[in-house]
Tab-separated table of C-alpha atoms in Angstrom:
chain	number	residue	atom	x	y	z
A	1	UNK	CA	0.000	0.000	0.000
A	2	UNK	CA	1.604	3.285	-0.948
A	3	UNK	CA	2.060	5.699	1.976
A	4	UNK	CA	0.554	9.385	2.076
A	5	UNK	CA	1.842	12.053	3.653
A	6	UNK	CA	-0.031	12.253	6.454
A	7	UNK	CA	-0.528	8.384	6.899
A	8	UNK	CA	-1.261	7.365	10.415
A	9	UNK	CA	-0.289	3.995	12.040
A	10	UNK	CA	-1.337	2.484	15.399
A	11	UNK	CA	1.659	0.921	16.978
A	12	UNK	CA	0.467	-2.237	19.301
A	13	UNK	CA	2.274	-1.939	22.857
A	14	UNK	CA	2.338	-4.561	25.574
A	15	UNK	CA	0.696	-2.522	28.081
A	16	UNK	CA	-3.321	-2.226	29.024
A	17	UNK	CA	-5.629	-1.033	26.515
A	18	UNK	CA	-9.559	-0.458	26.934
A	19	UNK	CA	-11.448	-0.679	23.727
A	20	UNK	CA	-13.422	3.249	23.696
A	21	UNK	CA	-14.506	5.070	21.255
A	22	UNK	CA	-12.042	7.708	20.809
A	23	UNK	CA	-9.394	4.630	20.596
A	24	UNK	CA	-11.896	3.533	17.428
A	25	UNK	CA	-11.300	7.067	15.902
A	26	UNK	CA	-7.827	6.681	15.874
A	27	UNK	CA	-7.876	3.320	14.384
A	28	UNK	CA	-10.036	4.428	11.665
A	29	UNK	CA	-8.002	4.222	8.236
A	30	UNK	CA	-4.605	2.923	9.943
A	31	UNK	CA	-2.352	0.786	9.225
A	32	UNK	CA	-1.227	-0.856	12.372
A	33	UNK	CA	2.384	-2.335	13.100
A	34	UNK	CA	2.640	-4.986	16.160
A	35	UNK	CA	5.336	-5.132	18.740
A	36	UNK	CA	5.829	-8.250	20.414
A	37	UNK	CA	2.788	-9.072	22.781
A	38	UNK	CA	0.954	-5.930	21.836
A	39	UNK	CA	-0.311	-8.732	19.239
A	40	UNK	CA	-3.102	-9.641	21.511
A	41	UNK	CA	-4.930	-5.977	21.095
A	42	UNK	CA	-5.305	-7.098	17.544
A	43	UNK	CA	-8.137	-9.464	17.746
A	44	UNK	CA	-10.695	-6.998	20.522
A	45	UNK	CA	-9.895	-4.138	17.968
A	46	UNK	CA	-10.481	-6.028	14.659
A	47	UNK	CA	-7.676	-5.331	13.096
A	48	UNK	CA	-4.935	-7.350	11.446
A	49	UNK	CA	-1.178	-5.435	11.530
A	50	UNK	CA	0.869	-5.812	8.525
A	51	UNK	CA	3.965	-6.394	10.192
A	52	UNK	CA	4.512	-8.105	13.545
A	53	UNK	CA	8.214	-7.337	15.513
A	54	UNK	CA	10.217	-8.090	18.639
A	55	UNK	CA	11.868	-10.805	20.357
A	56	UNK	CA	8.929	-12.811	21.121
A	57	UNK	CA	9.460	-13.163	24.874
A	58	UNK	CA	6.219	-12.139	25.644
A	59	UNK	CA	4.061	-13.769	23.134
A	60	UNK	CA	2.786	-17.305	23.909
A	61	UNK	CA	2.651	-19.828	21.199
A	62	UNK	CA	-1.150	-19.962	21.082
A	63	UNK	CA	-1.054	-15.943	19.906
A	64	UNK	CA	1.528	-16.982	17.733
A	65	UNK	CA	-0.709	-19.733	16.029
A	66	UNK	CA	-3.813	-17.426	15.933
A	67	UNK	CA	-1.889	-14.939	13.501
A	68	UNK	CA	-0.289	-17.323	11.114
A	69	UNK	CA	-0.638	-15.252	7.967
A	70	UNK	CA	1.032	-12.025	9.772
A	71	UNK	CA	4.636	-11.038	8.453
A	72	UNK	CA	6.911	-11.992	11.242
A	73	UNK	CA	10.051	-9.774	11.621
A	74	UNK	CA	11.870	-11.384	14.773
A	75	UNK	CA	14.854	-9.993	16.453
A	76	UNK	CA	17.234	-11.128	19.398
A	77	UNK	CA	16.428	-10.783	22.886
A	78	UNK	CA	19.925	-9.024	23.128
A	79	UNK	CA	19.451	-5.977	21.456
A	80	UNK	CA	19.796	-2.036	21.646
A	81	UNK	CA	16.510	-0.650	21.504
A	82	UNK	CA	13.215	-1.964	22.937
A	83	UNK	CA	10.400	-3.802	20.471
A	84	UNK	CA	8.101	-0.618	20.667
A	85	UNK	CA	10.799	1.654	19.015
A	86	UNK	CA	11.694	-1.061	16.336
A	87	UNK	CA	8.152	-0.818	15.743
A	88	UNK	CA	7.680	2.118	15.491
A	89	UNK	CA	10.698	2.567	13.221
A	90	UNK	CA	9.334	-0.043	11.181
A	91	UNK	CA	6.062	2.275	10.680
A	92	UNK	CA	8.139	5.275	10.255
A	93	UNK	CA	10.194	3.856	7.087
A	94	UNK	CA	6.546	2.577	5.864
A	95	UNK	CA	5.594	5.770	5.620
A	96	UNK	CA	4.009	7.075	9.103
A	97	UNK	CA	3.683	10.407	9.838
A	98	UNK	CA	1.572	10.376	12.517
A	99	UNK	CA	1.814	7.610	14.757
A	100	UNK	CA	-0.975	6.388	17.794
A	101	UNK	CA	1.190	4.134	20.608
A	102	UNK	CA	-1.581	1.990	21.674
A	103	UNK	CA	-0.998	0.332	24.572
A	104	UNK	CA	1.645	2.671	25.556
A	105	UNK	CA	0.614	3.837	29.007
A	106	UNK	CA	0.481	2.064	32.031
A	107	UNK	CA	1.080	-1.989	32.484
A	108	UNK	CA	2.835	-4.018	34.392
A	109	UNK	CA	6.515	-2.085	33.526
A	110	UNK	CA	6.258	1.105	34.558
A	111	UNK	CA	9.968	1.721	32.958
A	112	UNK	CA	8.553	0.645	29.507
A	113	UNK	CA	5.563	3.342	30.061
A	114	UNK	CA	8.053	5.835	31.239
A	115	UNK	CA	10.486	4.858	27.796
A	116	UNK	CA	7.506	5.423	25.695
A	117	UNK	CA	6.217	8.591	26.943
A	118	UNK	CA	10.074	10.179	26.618
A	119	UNK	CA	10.410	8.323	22.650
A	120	UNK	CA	7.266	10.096	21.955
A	121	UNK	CA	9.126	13.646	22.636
A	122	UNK	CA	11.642	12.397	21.105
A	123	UNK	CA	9.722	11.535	18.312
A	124	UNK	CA	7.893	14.764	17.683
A	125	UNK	CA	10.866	16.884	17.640
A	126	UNK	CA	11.593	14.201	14.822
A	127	UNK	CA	8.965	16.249	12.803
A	128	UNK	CA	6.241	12.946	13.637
A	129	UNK	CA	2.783	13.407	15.039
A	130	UNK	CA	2.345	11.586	18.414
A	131	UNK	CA	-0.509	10.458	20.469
A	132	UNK	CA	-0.109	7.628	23.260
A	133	UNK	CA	-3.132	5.939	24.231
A	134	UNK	CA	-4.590	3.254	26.868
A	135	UNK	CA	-8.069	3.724	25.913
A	136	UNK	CA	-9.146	5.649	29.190
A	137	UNK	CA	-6.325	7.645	29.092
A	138	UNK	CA	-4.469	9.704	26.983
A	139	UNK	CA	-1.159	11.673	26.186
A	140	UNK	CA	0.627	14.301	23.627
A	141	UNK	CA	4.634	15.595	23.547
A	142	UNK	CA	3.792	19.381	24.168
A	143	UNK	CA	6.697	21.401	22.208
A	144	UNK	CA	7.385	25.036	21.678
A	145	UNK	CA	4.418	26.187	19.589
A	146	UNK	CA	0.540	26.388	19.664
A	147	UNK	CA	-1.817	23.265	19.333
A	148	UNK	CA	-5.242	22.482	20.407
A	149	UNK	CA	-6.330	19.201	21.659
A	150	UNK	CA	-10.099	17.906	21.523
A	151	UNK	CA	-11.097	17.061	25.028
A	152	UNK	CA	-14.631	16.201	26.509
A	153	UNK	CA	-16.302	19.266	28.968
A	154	UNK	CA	-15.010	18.380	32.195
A	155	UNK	CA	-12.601	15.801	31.816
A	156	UNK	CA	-9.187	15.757	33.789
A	157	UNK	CA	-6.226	16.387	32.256
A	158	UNK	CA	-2.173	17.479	33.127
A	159	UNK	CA	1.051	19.058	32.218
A	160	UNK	CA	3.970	17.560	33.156
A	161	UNK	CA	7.053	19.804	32.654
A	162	UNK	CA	10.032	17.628	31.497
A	163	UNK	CA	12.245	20.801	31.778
A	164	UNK	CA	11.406	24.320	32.548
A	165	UNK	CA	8.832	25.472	30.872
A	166	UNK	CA	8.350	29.417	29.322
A	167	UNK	CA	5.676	30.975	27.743
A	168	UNK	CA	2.680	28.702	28.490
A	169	UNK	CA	-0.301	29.835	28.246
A	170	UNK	CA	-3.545	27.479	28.999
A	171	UNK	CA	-7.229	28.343	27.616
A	172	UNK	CA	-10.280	26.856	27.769
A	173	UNK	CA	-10.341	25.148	30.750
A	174	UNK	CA	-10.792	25.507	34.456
A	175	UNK	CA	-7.878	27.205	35.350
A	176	UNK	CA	-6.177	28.931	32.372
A	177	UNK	CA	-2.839	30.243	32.401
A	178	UNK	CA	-1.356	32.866	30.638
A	179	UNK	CA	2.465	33.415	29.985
A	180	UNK	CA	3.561	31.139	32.694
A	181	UNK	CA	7.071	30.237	33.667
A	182	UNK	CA	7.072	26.378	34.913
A	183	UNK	CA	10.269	25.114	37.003
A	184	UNK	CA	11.432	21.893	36.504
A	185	UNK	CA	9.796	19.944	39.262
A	186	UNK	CA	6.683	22.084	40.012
A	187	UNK	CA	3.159	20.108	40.463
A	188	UNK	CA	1.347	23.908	39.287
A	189	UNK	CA	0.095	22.132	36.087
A	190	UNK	CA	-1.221	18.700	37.278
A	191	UNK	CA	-5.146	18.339	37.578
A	192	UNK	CA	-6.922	20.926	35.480
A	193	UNK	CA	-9.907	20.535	33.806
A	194	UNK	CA	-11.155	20.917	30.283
A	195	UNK	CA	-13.950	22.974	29.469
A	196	UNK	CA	-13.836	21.599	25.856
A	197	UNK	CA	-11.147	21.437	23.351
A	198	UNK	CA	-8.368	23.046	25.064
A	199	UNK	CA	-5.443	25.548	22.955
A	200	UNK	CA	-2.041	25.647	24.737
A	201	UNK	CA	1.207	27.340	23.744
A	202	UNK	CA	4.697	27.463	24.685
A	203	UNK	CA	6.949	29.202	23.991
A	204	UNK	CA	10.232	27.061	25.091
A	205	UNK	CA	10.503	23.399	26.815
A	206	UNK	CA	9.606	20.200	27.001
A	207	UNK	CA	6.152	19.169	27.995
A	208	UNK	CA	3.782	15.769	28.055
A	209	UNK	CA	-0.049	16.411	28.648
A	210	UNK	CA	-1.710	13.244	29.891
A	211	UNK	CA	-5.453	13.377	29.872
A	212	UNK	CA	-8.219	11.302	31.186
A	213	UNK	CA	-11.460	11.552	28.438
A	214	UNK	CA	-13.496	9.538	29.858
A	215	UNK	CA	-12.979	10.738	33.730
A	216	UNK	CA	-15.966	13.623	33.659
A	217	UNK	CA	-15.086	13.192	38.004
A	218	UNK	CA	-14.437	17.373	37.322
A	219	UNK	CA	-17.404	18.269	35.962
């Protein structure tokens, strides 16, 4: 299939994922790239990746034998990066531009949650377009710039400063902000709440915003 510019891809992680409906929007028209275990979102989502990756240490035989028609790319368990970023690079020299890590946030490894939600930054000062999803909750690199994110009325969301942050301004939500100057390590930004789609800016630093969509606990 020929990529597009702006072709999305869902990335299967091995961590929890809740079947929602704003995880259904952002499968719709993706290709979607497997790493390792994430295989067994596949069959709840009804979707069949077009390239499976990893070591295979967490995939039992049985998942395995229920995707015997998926291309298999395996790889030592002695490697240098982690089966979610060779997955991800595999969707990135497919074509992706925008990538959804599904499957990305919480789990049983809390330092594969952490590695994901520091790749993404990573990733979208790469130039990519990055969204990390469990279902019930989820999270965008905030960069120097302006952006608006689509949020439900009332649902909880933070920013967590991954350096000092300048510039930031907040709207549309409980407790806007306007020009702010974040230091590294301040808890200032965690629990707002959205009145709507909220529009942030920044003018320098390095910033995650993790929401919760379907947590209206706010309203």
């Amino acid at each position: 299939m020929p990529a597009t510019t702006d072709q999305t891809f869902v990335v299967l992680l091995g961590g929890a994922l809740t079947v929602t409906p704003r995880l259904r929007a952002d499968m719709t028209g993706a290709r979607v790239v497997a790493a390792d275990g994430g295989m067994r979102h596949a069959a709840c989502l009804g979707v069949t990746p077009e390239l499976w990756v990893g070591d295979f240490d967490s995939t039992p035989p049985d998942l395995i034998a229920a995707w015997p028609d998926v291309e298999r790319q395996p790889w030592p368990a002695a490697k240098n990066e982690t089966d979610g970023a060779i997955a991800v690079s595999a969707a990135a020299e497919r074509g992706a531009r925008r990538i959804v890590l599904a499957g990305a946030l919480g789990g049983e490894r809390s330092d594969h949650a952490m590695m994901h939600l520091v790749h993404a930054v990573f990733l979208e000062e790469e130039g990519f377009s990055i969204k990390l999803t469990s279902g019930e909750e989820e999270a965008w690199p905030l960069l120097p710039g302006t952006r608006e994110i689509d949020l439900p009325k009332h649902s909880l969301f933070s920013v967590l400063g991954l350096s000092p942050l300048s510039g930031l301004f907040i709207d549309n939500v409980r407790y806007p902000l306007a020009d702010f100057s974040l230091p590294f390590g301040s808890s200032r930004t965690i629990s707002n709440v959205a009145e709507g789609p909220i529009r942030l800016s920044l003018a320098s630093g390095r910033a995650l915003l993790i929401a919760r969509p379907y947590d209206l606990s706010g309203a």
